[in-house]
PDB file of C-alpha atoms in Angstrom:
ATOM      1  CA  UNK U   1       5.410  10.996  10.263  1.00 78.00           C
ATOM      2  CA  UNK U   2       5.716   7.437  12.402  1.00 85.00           C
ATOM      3  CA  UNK U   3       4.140   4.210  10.900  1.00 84.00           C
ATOM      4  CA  UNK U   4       1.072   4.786  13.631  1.00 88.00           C
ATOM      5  CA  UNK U   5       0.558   7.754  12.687  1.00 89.00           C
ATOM      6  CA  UNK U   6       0.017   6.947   9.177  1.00 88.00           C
ATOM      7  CA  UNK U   7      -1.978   3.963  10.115  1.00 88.00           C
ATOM      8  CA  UNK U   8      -4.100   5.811  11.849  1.00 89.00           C
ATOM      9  CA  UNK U   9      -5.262   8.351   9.046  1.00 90.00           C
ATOM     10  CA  UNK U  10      -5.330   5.174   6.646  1.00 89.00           C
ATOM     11  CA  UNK U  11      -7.569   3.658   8.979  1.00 89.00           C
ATOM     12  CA  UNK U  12     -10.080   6.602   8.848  1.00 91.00           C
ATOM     13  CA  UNK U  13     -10.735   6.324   5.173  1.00 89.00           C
ATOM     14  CA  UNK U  14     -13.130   4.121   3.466  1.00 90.00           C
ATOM     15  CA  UNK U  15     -11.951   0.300   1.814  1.00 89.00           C
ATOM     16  CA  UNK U  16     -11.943   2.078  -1.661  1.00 89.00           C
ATOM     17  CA  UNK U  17      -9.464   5.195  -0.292  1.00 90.00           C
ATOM     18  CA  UNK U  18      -7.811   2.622   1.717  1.00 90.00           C
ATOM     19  CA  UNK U  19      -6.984   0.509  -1.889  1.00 90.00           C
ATOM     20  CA  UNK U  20      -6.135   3.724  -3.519  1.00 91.00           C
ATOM     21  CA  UNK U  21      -3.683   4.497  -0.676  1.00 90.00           C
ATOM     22  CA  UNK U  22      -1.836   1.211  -1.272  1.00 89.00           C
ATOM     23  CA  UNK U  23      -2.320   1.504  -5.035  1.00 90.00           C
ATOM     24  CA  UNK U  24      -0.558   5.256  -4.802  1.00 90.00           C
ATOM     25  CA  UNK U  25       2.041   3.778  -2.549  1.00 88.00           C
ATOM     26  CA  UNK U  26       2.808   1.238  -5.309  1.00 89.00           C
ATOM     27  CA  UNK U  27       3.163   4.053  -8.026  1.00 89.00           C
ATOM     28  CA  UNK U  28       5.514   6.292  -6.081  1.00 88.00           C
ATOM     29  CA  UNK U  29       7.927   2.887  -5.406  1.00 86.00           C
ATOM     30  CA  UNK U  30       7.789   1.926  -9.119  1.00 86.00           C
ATOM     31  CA  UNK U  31       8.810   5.778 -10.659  1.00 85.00           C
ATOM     32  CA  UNK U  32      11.328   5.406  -7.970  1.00 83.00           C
ATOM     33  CA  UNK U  33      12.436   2.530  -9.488  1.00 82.00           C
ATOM     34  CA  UNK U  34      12.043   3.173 -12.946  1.00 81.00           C
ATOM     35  CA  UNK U  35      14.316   6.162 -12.324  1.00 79.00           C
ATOM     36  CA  UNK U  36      16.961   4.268 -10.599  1.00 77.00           C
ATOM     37  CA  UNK U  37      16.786   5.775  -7.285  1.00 68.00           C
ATOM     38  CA  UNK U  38      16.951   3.757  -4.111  1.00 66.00           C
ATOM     39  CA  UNK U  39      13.634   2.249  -2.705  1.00 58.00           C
ATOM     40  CA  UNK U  40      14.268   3.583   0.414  1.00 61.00           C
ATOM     41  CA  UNK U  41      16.363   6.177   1.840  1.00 61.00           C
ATOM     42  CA  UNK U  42      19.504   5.552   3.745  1.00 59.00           C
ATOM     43  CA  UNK U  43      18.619   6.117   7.063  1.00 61.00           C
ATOM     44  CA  UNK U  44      15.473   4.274   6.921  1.00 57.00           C
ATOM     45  CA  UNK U  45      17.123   0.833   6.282  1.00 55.00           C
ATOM     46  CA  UNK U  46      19.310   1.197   9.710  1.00 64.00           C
ATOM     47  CA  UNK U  47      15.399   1.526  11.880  1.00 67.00           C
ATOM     48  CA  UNK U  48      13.115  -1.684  12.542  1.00 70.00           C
ATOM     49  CA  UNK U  49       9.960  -0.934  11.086  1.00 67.00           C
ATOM     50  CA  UNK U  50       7.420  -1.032  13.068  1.00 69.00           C
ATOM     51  CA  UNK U  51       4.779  -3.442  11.204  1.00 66.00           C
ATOM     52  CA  UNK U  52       2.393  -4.289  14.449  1.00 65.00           C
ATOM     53  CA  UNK U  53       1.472  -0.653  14.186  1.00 66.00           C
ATOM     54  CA  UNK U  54      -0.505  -1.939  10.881  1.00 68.00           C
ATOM     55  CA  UNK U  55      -1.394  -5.135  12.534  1.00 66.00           C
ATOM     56  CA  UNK U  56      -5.610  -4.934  11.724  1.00 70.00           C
ATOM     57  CA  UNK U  57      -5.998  -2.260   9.656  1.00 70.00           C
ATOM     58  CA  UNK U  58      -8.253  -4.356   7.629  1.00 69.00           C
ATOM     59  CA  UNK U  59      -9.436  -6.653   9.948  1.00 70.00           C
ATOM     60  CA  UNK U  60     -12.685  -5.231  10.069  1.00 75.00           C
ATOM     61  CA  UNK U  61     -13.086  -6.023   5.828  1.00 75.00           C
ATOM     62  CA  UNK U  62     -14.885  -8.768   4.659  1.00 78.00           C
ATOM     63  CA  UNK U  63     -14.250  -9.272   1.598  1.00 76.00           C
ATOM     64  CA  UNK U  64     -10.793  -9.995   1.909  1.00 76.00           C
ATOM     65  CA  UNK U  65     -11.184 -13.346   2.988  1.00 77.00           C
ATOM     66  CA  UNK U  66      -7.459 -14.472   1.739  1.00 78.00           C
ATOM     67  CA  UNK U  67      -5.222 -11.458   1.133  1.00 77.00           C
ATOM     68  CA  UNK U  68      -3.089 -13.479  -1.613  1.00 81.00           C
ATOM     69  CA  UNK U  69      -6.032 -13.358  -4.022  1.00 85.00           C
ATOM     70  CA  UNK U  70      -7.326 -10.587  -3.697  1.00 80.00           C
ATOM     71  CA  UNK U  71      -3.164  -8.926  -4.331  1.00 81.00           C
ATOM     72  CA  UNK U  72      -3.384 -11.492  -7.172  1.00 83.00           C
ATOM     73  CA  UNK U  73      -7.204  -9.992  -8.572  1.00 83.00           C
ATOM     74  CA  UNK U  74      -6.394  -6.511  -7.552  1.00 80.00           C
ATOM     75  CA  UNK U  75      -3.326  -6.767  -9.872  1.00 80.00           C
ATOM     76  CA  UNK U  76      -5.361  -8.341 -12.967  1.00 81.00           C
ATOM     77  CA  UNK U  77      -7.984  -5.605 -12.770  1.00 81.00           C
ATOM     78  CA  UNK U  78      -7.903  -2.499 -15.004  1.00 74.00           C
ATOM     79  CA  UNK U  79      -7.676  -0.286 -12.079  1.00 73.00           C
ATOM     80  CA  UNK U  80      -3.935  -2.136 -11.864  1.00 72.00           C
ATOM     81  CA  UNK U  81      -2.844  -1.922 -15.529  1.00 72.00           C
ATOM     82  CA  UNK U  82      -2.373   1.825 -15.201  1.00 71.00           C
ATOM     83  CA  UNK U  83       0.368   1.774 -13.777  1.00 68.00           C
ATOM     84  CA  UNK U  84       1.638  -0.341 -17.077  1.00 63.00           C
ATOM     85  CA  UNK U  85       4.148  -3.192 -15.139  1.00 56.00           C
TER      86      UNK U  85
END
């Protein structure tokens, strides 16, 4: 599956699926790392990702007004400390 691709399906759910997308994402990297297994695989760290292909996904979102505070709130809320970091 190509970065538009998944882009596009993220960009079909709601703000709230879109955060629990994103807060999934974060879980899967952090087992990963708790189990010492590389972040990424191999062959992934030899392409450019494509990162325009997520270029507005939230544009459309108004209440994130400045995307470092709301990382910074997201990550003080109990919806965050399950993931016990």
């Amino acid at each position: 599956m190509s970065v538009q691709e998944i882009a596009e399906q993220i960009a079909e759910l709601t703000p709230e699926q879109q955060a629990e997308v994103l807060d999934f994402a974060a879980f899967i990297r952090e087992r990963r790392r708790a189990a010492g297994a590389p972040t990424m695989l191999p062959e992934a760290g030899k392409r450019k990702p494509n990162y325009m292909a997520l270029a507005g996904l939230w544009a459309h979102r108004t209440d994130i007004t400045d995307g470092a505070e709301w990382v910074h709130n997201l990550r003080r809320s109990k919806e965050w400390s399950r993931f016990n970091l």
